[in-house]
Structure formats: structure tokens, C-alpha cells
Coordinates of C-alpha atoms and ligand atoms in Angstrom, one line a residue:
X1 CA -36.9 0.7 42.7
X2 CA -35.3 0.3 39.2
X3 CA -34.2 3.7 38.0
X4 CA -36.3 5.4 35.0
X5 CA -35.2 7.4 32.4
X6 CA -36.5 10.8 31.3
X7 CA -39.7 10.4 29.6
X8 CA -40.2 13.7 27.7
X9 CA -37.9 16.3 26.7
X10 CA -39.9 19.3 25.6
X11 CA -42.6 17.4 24.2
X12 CA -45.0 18.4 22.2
X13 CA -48.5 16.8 21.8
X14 CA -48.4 13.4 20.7
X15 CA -44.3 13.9 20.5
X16 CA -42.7 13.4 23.9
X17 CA -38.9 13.6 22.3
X18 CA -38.8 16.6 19.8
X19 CA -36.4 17.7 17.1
X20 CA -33.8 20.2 17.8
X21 CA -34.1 22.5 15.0
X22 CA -32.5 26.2 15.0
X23 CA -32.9 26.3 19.1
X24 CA -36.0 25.2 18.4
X25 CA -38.0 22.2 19.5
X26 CA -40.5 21.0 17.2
X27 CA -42.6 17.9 16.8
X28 CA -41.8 16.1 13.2
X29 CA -43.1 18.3 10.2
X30 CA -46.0 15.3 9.3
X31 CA -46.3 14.9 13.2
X32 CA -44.6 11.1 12.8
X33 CA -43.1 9.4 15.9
X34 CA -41.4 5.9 17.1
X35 CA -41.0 4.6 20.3
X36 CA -38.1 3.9 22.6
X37 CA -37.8 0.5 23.9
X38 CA -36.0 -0.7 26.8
X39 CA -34.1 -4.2 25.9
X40 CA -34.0 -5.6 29.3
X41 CA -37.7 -5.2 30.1
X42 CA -38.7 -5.0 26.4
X43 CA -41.1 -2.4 26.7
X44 CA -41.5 0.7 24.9
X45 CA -41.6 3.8 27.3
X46 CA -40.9 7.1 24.6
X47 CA -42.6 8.9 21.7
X48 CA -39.7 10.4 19.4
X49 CA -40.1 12.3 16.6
X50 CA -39.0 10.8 13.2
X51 CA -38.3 13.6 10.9
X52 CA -38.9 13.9 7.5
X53 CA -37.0 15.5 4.6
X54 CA -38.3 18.6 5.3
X55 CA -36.9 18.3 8.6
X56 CA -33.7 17.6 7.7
X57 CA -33.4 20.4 5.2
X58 CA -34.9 22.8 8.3
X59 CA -32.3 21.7 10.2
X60 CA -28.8 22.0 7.8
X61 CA -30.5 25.1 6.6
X62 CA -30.1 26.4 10.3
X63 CA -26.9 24.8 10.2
X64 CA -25.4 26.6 7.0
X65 CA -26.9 30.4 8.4
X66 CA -25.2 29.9 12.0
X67 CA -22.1 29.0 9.7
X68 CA -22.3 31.6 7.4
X69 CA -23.3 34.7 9.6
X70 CA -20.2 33.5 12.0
X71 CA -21.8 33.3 15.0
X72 CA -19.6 30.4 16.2
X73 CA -16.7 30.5 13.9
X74 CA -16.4 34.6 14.8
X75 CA -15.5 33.8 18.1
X76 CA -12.4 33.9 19.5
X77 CA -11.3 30.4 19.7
X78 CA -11.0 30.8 23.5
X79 CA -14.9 31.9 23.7
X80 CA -15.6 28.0 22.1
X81 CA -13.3 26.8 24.0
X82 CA -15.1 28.1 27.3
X83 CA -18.3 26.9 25.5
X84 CA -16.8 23.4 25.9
X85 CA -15.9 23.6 29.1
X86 CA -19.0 24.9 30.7
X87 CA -20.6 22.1 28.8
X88 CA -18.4 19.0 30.2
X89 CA -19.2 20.6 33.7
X90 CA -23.1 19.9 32.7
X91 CA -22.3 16.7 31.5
X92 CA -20.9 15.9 34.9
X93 CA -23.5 17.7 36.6
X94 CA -25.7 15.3 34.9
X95 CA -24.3 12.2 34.5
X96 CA -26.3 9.9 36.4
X97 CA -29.6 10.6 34.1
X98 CA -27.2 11.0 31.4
X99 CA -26.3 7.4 32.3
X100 CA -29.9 5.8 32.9
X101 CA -31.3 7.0 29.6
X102 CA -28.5 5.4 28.0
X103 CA -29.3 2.5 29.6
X104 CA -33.0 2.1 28.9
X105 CA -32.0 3.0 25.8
X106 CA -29.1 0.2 24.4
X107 CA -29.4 -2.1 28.1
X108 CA -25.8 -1.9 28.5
X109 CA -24.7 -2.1 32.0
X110 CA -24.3 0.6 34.9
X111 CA -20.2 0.2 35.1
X112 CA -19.6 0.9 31.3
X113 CA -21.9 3.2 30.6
X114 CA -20.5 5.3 34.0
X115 CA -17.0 4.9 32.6
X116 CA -17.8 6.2 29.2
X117 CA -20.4 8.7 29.6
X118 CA -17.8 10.5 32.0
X119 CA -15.1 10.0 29.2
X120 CA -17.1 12.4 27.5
X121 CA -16.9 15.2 29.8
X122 CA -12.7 14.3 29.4
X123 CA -13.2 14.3 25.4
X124 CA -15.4 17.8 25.9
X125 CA -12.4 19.5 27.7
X126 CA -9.6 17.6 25.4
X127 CA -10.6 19.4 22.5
X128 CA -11.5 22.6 24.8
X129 CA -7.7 22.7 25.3
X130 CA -7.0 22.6 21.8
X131 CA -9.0 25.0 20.2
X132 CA -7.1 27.3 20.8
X133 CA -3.5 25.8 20.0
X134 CA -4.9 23.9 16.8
X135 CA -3.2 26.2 14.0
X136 CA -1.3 26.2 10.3
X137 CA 1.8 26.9 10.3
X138 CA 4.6 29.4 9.0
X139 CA 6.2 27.8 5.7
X140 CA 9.6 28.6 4.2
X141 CA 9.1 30.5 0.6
X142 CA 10.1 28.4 -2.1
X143 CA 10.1 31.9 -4.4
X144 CA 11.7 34.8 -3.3
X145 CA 10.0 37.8 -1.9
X146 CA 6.8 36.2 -0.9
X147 CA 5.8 35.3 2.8
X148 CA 4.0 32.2 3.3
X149 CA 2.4 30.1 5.5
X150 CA -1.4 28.1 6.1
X151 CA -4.6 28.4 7.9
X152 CA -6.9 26.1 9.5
X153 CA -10.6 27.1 9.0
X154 CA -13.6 25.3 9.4
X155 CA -15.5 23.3 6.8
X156 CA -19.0 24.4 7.4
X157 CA -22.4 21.9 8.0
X158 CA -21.0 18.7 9.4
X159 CA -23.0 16.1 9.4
X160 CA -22.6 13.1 12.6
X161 CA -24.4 10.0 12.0
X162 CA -24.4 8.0 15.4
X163 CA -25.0 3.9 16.5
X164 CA -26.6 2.6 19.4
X165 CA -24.0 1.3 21.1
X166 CA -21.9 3.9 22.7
X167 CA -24.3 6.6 22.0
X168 CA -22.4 9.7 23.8
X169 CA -18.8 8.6 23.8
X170 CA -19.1 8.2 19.8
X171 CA -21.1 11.5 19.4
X172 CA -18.7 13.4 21.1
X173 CA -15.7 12.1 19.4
X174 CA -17.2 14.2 16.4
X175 CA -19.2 17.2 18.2
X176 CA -16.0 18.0 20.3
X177 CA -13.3 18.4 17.4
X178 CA -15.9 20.4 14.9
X179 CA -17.4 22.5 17.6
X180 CA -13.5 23.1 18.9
X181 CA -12.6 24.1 14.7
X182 CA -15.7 26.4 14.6
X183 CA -18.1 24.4 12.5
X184 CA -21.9 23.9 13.0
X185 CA -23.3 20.1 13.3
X186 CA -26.6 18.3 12.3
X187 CA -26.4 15.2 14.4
X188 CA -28.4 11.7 13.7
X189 CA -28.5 9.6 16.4
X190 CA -29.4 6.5 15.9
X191 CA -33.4 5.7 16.5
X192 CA -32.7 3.5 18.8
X193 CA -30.8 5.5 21.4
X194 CA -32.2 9.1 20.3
X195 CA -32.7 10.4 23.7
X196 CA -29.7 10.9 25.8
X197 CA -28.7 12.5 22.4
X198 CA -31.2 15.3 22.5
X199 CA -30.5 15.1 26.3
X200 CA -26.9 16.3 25.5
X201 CA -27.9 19.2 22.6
X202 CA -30.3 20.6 25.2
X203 CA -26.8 20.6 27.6
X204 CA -25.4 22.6 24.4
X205 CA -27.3 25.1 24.7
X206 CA -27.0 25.9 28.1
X207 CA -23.8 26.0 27.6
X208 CA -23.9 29.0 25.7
X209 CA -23.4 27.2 22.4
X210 CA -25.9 29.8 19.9
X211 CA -28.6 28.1 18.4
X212 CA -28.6 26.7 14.6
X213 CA -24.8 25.8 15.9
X214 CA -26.4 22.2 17.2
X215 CA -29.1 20.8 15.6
X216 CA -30.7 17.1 16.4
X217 CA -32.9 15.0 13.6
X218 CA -34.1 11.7 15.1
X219 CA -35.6 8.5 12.8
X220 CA -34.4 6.0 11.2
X221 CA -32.0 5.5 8.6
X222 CA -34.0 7.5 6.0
X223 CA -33.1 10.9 7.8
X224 CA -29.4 9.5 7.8
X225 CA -29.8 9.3 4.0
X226 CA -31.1 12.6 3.6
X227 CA -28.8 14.2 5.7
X228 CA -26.2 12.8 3.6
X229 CA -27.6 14.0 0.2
X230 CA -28.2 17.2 1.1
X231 CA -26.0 19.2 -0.9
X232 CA -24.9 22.3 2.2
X233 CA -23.2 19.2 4.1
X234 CA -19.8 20.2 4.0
X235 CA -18.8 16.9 5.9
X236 CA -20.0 13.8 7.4
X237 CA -18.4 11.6 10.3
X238 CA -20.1 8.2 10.4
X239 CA -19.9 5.6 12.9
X240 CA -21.7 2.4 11.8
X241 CA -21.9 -0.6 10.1
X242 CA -19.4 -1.2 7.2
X243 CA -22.4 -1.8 4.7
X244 CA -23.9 2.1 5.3
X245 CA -20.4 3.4 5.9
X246 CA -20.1 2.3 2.4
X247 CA -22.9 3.7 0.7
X248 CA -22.5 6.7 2.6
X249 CA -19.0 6.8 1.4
X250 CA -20.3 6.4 -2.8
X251 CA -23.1 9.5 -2.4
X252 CA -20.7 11.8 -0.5
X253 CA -18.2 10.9 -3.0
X254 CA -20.5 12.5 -5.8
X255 CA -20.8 15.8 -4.3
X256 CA -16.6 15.9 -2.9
X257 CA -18.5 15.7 0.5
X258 CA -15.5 15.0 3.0
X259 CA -15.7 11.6 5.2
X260 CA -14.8 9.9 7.7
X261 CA -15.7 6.1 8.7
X262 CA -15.6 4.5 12.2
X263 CA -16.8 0.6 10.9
X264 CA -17.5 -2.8 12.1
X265 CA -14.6 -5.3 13.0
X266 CA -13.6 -8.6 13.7
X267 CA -10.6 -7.6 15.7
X268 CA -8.2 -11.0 16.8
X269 CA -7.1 -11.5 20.2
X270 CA -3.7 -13.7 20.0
X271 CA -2.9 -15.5 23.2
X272 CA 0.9 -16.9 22.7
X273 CA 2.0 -19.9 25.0
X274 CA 4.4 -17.6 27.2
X275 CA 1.3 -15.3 28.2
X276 CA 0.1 -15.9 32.0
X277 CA -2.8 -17.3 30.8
X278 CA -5.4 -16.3 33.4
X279 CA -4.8 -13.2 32.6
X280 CA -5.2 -12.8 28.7
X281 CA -8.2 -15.4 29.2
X282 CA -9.7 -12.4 31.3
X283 CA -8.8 -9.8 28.6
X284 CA -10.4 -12.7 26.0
X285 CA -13.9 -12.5 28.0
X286 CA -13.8 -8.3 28.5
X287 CA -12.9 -8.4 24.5
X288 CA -16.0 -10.2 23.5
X289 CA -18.4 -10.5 26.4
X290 CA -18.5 -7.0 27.4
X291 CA -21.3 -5.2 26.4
X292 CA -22.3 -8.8 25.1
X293 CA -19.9 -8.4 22.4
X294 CA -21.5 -5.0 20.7
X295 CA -18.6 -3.6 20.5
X296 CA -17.1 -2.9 17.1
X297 CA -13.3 -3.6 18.6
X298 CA -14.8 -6.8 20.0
X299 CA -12.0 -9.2 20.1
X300 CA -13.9 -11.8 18.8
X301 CA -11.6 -14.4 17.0
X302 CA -9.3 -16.1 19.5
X303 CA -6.1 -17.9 18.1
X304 CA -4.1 -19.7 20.5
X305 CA -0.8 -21.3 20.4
X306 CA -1.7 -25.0 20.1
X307 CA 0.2 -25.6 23.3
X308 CA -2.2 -24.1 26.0
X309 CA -5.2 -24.2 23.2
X310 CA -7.3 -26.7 25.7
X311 CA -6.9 -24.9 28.5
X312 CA -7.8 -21.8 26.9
X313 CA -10.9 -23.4 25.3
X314 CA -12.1 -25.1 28.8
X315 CA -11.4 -21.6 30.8
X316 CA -13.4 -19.6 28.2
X317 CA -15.9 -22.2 28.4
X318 CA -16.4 -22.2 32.0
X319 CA -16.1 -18.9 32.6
X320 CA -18.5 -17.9 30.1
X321 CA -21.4 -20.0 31.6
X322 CA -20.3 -19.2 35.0
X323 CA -21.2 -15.2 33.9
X324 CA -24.5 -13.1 35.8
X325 CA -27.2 -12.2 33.8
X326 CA -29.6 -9.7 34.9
X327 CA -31.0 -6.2 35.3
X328 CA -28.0 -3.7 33.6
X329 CA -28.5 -1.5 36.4
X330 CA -27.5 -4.2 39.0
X331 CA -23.6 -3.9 39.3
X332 CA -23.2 -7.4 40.2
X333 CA -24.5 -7.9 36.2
X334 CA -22.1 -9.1 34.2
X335 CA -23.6 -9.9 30.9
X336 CA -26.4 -7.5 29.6
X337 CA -29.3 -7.6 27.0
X338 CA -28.7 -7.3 23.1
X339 CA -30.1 -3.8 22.1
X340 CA -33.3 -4.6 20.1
X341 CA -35.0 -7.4 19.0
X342 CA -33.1 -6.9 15.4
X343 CA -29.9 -7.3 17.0
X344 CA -31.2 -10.7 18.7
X345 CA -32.3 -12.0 15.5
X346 CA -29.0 -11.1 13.9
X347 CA -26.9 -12.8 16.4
X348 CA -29.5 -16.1 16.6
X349 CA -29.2 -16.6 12.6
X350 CA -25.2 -16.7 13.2
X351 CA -26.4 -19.8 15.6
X352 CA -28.0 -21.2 12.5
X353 CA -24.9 -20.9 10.4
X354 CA -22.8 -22.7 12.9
X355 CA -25.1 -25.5 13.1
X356 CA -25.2 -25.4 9.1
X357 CA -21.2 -25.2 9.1
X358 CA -20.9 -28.1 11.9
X359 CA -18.7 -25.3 14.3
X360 CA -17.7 -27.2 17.6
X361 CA -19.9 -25.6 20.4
X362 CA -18.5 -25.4 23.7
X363 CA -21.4 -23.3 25.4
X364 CA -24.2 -21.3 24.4
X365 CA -24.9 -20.8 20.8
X366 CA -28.9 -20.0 21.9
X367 CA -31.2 -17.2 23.6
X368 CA -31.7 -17.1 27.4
X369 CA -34.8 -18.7 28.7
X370 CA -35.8 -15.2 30.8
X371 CA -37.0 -11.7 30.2
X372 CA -34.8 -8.5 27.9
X373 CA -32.6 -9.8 24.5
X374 CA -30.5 -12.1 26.5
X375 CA -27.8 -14.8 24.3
X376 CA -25.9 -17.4 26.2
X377 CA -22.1 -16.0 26.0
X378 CA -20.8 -18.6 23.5
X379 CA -17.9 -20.4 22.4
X380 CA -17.1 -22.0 19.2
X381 CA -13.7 -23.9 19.0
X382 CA -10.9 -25.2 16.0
X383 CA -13.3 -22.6 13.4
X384 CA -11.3 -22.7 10.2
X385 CA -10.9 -19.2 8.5
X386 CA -13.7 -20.3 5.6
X387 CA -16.1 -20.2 8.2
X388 CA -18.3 -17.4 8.2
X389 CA -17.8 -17.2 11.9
X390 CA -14.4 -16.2 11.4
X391 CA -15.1 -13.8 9.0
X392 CA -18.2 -12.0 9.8
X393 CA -18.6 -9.3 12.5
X394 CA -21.8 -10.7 14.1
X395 CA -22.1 -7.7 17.3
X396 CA -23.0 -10.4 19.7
X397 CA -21.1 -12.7 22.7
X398 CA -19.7 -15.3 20.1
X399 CA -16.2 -16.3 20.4
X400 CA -14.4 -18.6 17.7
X401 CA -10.9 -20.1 18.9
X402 CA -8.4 -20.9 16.2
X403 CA -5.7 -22.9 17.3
X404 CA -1.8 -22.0 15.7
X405 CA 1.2 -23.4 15.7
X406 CA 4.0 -20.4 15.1
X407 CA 4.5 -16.7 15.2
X408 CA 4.0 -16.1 11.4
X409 CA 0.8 -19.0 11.8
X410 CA -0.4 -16.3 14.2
X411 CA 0.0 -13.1 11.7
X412 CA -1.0 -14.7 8.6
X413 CA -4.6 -15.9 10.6
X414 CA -5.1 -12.7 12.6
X415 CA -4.8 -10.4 8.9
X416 CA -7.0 -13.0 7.2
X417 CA -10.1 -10.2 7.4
X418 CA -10.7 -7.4 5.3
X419 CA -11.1 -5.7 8.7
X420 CA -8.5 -3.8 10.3
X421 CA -10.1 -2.0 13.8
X422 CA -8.0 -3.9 16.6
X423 CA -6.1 -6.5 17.6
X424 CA -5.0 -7.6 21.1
X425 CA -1.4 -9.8 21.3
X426 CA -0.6 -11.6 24.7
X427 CA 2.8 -12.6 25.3
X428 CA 5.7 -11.8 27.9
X429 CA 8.1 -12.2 25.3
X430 CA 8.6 -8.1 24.6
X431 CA 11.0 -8.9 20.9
X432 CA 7.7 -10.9 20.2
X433 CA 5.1 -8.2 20.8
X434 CA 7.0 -5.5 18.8
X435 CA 7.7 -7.7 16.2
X436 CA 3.6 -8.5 16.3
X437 CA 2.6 -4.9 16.9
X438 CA 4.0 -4.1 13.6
X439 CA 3.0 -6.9 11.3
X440 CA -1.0 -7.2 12.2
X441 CA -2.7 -4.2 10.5
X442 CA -5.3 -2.9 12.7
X443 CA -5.5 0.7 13.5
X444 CA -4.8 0.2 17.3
X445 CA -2.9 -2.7 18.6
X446 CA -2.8 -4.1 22.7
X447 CA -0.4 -5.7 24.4
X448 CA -1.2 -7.5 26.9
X449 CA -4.7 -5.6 27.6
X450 CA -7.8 -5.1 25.1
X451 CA -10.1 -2.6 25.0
X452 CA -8.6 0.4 26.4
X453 CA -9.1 3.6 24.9
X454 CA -8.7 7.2 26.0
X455 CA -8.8 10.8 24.1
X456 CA -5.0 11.5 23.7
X457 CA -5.0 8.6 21.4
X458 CA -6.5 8.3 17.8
X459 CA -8.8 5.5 17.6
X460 CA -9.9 3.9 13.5
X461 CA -9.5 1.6 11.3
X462 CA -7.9 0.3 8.3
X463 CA -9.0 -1.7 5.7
X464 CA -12.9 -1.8 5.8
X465 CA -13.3 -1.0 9.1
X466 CA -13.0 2.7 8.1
X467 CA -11.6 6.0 6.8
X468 CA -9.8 8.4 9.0
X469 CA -9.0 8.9 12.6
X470 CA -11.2 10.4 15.4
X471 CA -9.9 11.4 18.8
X472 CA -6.2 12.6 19.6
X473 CA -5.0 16.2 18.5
X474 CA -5.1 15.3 15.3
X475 CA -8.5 14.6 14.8
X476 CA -9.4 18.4 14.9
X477 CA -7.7 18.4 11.3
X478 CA -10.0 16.2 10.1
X479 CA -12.9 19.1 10.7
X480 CA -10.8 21.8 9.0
X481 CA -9.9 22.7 5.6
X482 CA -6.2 23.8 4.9
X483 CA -5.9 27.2 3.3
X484 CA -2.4 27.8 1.7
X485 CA -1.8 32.0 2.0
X486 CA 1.3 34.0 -0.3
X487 CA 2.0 37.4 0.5
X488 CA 3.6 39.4 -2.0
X489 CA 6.5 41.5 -0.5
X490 CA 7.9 43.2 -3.0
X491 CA 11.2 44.2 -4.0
X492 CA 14.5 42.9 -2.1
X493 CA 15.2 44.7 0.6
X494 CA 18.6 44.6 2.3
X495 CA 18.7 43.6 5.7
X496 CA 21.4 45.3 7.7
X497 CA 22.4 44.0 11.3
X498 CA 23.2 45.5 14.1
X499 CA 26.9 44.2 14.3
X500 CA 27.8 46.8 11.8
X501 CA 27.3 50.0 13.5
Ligands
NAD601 P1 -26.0 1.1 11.1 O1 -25.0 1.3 10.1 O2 -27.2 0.3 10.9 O3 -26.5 2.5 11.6 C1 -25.7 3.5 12.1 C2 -26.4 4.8 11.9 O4 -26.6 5.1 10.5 C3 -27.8 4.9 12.5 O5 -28.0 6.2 13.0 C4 -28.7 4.7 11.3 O6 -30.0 5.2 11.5 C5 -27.9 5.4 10.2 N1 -28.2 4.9 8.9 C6 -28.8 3.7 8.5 N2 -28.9 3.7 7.2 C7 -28.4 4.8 6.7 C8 -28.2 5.4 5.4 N3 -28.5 4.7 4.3 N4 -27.7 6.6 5.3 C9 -27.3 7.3 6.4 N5 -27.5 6.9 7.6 C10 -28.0 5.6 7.8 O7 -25.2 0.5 12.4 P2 -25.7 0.2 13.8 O8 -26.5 -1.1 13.7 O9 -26.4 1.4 14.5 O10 -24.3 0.0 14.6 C11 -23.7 -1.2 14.7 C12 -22.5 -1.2 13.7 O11 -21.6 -0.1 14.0 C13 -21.6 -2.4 13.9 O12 -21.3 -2.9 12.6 C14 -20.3 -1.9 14.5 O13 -19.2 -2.5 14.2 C15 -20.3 -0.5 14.1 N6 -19.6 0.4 15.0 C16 -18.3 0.8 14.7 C17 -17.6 1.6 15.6 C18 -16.2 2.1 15.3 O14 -15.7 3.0 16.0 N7 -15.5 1.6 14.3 C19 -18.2 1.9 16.8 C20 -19.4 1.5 17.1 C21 -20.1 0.7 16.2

């Protein structure tokens, strides 16, 4: 029997999915709720409550008192840090429903969601481990008689505004590092993958994590927006689209809000003629057909050196139809469901604008003839860079393949975006992949592999795929204000040493 995911969590009434308010659970002030829809059987299963303003301001209200009366920042760092670890055990406890929700949630399939959900009980203990060790430092005096050196405090309400699809893993990217620095957190999820979010607050808690310290508002974008207006938000960490990235970016701008931006992409994938070709052709398909290409480091413009371009083009081809659709849950799947109808519809225009552009298609370029959000994994081949296929980040199994001729072909076509997320270089020439690693911008660059990611390693972009850096040590910094400290010392004093008695 197909595995189901939790269908209430602390319901109330009409409200089977309630906001985490103060410890609290509570239906929606106005009683408001949307459902949860599974994209592979496109059926709605869940009642969640969509918050209204009122909500919101309950919720960073709660936020601001557990910051102020320093119920979590007046621990010692150690106590959070134990926090943190008693909380990736739960995660791990409960992974496999952790897992399933996810999956009835976004339709991705069983082996990546597995792989990343138990990343996040690695992320959890990460910054566990460096709660403690995350500190300012002693600084020389430039004056005399002074002692000097800086602090790292918290910020206050943070603020994380979450996508659909890697609901945990890009949660706890931000929950870790400001729970670690001793802030308190208002989290959005996105509405549609709400539940395996208030799954892991209700984890928080057990933890030992106080309440007000994590507090959940589900609903659409709206609650996002007020969230990000309200003026006790010390801080918001935003992983999104590049359009609301933006406009988040201009209001939080008005109040000296801090920000950081995780945005879309459109990373390149450059396959040189000296790379064994089987396998960057395999890291070509995990680039852009995983999670059917809703992936914002999806590698999804291929340039190949013109003189294996046709084989590249025929094995993409052929391995993309040759790819098993089906159930998410079925590890023999390889290709999964888009994650709502929207996304379906966003993904079948770009079919349109190919047609309109005349774009080569080698397969696919339509939706599947069966059941769940299903597009053909497709392949579009010679696209020119004015084609809006090469430009835009469409978050969907499209491929375009841009043959080049030499190195600096290669780096002037793979920097032709204002994107800058990732970029994946295939080559056995090692004077050729450090000279590349340096001249594509992108905030993380692969040799020889794509898609690999892991917490000791910042992950970002540059360029309009974002502002800042989450994960690696130094992300804690970015969820802590620097305070600068003299201390007056007084007169000289002369220092005698020992050597003279
Ligand atoms: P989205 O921008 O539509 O929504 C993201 C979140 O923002 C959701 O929770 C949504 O409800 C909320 N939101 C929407 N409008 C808002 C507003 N005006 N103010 C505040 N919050 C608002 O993006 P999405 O469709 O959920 O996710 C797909 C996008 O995310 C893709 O473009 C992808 O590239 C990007 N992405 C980037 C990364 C990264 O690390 N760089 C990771 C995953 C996804």
C-alpha cells in the first residue's frame, strides 16, 4: 500500500494543520484554511491554516518577548547547543514520516528526499558544534591604554521564508545557524509544502527549545509579505524566486532589515572534448532531470565542445526518453511529478516559447499522457543565447545544448546570465579546470561532478541568484550582529618581568 502522510497535526475544528504561535497551536484568527495536494495523485488530502495579519503579528510578537526576556539567548551556549542535538536525534527518529510528508507534499522522489531530510539532522548537529566556538575576537588597541576586542550577539526576530522544493534541508540551513547564535525565528513555509514544516517545530519543542523561540505561519505569499513588513523583524533569510527575493530585498531595505537571498539560477554545465563523456553526460541528466529539474542549481544549459556535440546531443536524447516515470515512492522512479499544477503550467508555456522561437527539439517538449504533473524530460539543441531558453530559469526538465568551439567560447557563454548560483566544468585536463573554476562566476563551481552539496561548505549565489552565504561556519555570522567593546584602562602601568629579580 502506497505510504500516507500525516493527516492532522493538532487540529483544530475545521483546521487539520494549525499555526505554531507562542507554543501554541491555533486555527487561523478568521478560521481560513487551504488544502494540501499531492502532485502525483493530484488530490488534496490536508486542511492548513492560512494566517492572517493578525497572525503574523501574534506570532513575531511571541518572537520578540522570547528574545527579549532571554529565555534562549540567556543560555549558555552549550544548553542550545544540546537543544540542537536532542533535536537532530528526533529528526532521525522520525525520518521516514518526515520523508513521506515531504513527499505528498512537493512529489519528489523517495532517494532524494531520504538523502536530504537526513542531511538535516547533519546540518542540526553542524551548527550544534559551533555554538559554542562561534565568538569575536581579541583586537590589538590602536590607542594606548584601552583593551579591546568584539562580540557576537544575536540579532533578535528572524524571519525564514521557505520554497517547496527542498522544504527541510532549506529550513534548516536558516533555523540551525540562528537558533545556534541565540535568536528566535518566525518561519513561512511555503503553502505548498507547510506540513512537514510544522512537523519539524512540533520536533522543536520536544527538544526542549522554549516556546515563542519557534514559531510557524502557514499561507500564501501574503503572510510572507507581512512577515516581512513587520517592523520587530530583525532579519529575514529568503530562499525563493529571484522576483520575491527582490521585492523582499526593496521593503527590508526601508526599515535596515538585514537579508539574505538564496535565488533562482540557470547554472551551465560545460562538457570539454577531453571529459569521458559517459560520465559528465550522467552528471548532465542528475543536473537537470533530477527532481525534474526543480532545483535552483539545476544545470540546465549544456555547452559542448563542438567536437563530441552530436554525441552528447543523441546520448542526452536517448537517455532522457529512456527515463521511468512513476509513483515518487517507487525507488525504481527516476523522473517525478512537477509540484503543482502552477509549476506545470509554467514549464508547458516555456514549450510554447520554443515552438514560437523555432528551438530544435530532440525529445519531449510536452506533458505526460498519465496521472500527477508529469513533463517529458526534454531536450532542446544549437539554442543561441537570445533565446529565452537560455536565459530564463524555467524549474522544469528542459535542457538547452549550446555547442562551442574554444576555452574562452566556453566562459564567455556560460557567464552570459545575470545568474551566478553554479556551474559544473567536465574535463580531465586539471590546468583547464582551474583556469575555469576561476573565470565562471557562480558561487560554487564542480569539477567533474554537479550537484553535490554538504554543511561544511557555503552554498549562494552571486549576481541575481542572491545575497549572502548559508551553510559553513561562517554562516552563523550572518545571524549575529558584531559589537565592537573599548575598555578604558587607565594610566600606564609599568610592567616588570621576572628576569629582573
Ligand atoms: P517563490 O518566490 O514564489 O516563493 C518562495 C516563498 O516566498 C514561499 O514561501 C512564498 O509563499 C513566499 N512569498 C511569495 N511572495 C512573497 C512576498 N511578496 N513576500 C514574502 N514572501 C513571499 O518561489 P517558489 O516558487 O516557492 O520556489 C521556486 C524558486 O525558488 C525558484 O526560482 C528557485 O530557483 C528558487 N530556489 C532557490 C534556491 C537557492 O538556494 N538559491 C533553492 C531553492 C529554490
Amino acid at each position: 500500500m502506497r505510504k500516507q502522510p500525516l493527516a492532522s497535526l493538532h487540529s483544530d475544528g475545521d483546521t487539520d494543520f494549525t499555526l505554531l504561535i507562542d507554543g501554541q497551536w491555533r486555527a487561523a484568527a478568521d478560521r481560513r484554511v487551504f488544502h494540501a495536494h499531492d502532485p502525483f495523485l493530484e488530490q488534496d488530502w490536508g486542511r492548513i491554516a492560512q494566517a492572517t495579519k493578525s497572525d503574523v503579528d501574534a506570532a513575531v510578537n511571541a518572537a520578540l518577548k522570547a528574545f527579549d526576556d532571554r529565555r534562549w539567548s540567556g543560555l549558555l551556549a552549550s544548553q542550545r547547543a544540546a537543544c540542537l542535538y536532542r533535536l537532530a536525534d528526533l529528526i532521525e527518529r522520525d525520518m521516514p514520516a518526515l520523508v513521506t510528508q515531504q513527499i505528498c507534499e512537493n512529489g519528489k522522489l523517495i532517494g532524494e528526499m531520504s538523502g536530504v531530510t537526513a542531511a538535516v539532522a547533519a546540518d542540526a548537529r553542524f551548527f550544534a558544534g559551533l555554538a559554542e566556538a562561534h565568538n569575536g575576537s581579541s583586537v590589538p588597541s590602536s590607542r594606548p591604554n584601552f583593551t579591546t576586542f568584539t562580540l557576537r550577539e544575536p540579532i533578535g526576530v528572524c524571519a525564514a521564508i521557505t520554497p517547496w522544493n527542498t522544504p527541510l534541508g532549506l529550513l534548516g540551513w536558516k533555523l540551525f545557524p540562528a537558533l545556534a547564535a541565540g535568536n528566535t525565528i518566525v518561519i513561512k513555509p511555503s503553502e505548498i509544502t507547510p506540513t512537514s514544516t510544522l512537523m519539524l517545530a512540533a520536533l522543536a519543542a520536544q527538544a526542549g527549545i522554549p516556546d515563542g523561540v519557534v514559531n510557524v505561519v502557514t499561507g500564501d505569499g501574503t503572510v510572507g509579505s507581512a512577515l516581512v513588513q513587520h517592523p520587530d523583524v530583525a532579519k529575514i533569510a529568503f530562499t525563493g524566486s529571484t522576483s520575491t527575493g527582490q521585492q523582499i530585498a526593496s521593503q527590508a531595505a526601508l526599515r535596515s532589515a538585514r537579508v539574505s537571498l538564496e535565488l533562482g539560477g540557470k547554472s551551465p554545465n560545460i562538457i570539454f572534448a577531453d571529459a569521458d563523456i559517459d560520465q559528465a553526460v550522467s552528471g548532465v541528466m542528475a543536473g537537470v532531470f533530477a527532481a525534474s529539474g526543480q532545483s535552483c542549481m539545476a544545470g540546465s544549459r549544456v555547452l559542448v565542445q563542438r567536437p563530441v556535440y552530436e554525441r552528447v546531443c543523441e546520448q542526452l536524447a536517448e537517455r532522457g526518453q529512456r527515463m521511468c516515470v512513476g509513483d515518487p515512492f517507487d525507488p525504481a522512479t527516476e523522473l517525478n511529478p512537477l509540484a503543482s499544477r502552477m509549476q506545470l503550467e509554467r514549464v508547458l508555456r516555456y514549450f510554447d516559447v520554443a515552438r514560437e522561437e523555432g528551438l530544435h527539439c530532440l525529445t519531449g517538449g510536452h506533458r505526460m499522457d498519465c496521472t500527477g504533473y508529469f513533463v517529458a524530460p526534454t531536450v532542446y539543441r544549437d539554442v543561441t543565447d537570445d533565446s529565452r531558453l537560455f536565459r530564463e530559469e524555467i524549474f522544469g526538465p528542459v535542457a538547452v545544448v549550446t555547442p562551442f568551439d574554444s576555452e574562452s567560447d566556453a566562459i564567455e557563454l556560460a557567464n552570459r546570465t545575470r545568474y551566478g548560483l553554479a556551474a559544473g566544468i567536465w574535463t580531465q585536463d586539471i590546468k583547464r579546470a582551474h583556469r575555469l573554476l576561476h573565470a565562471v562566476r557562480a558561487g560554487t563551481v564542480w569539477i567533474n561532478n554537479y550537484r553535490v552539496v554538504g554543511h561544511t561548505l557555503p552554498f549562494g549565489g552571486m549576481g541575481q541568484s542572491g545575497i549572502g552565504r548559508e551553510m559553513g561556519a561562517a554562516a552563523l555570522d550572518a545571524y549575529t550582529e558584531l559589537k565592537s567593546v573599548w575598555i578604558d584602562t587607565g594610566n600606564d602601568v609599568v610592567f616588570k618581568t621576572g628576569g629582573e629579580h
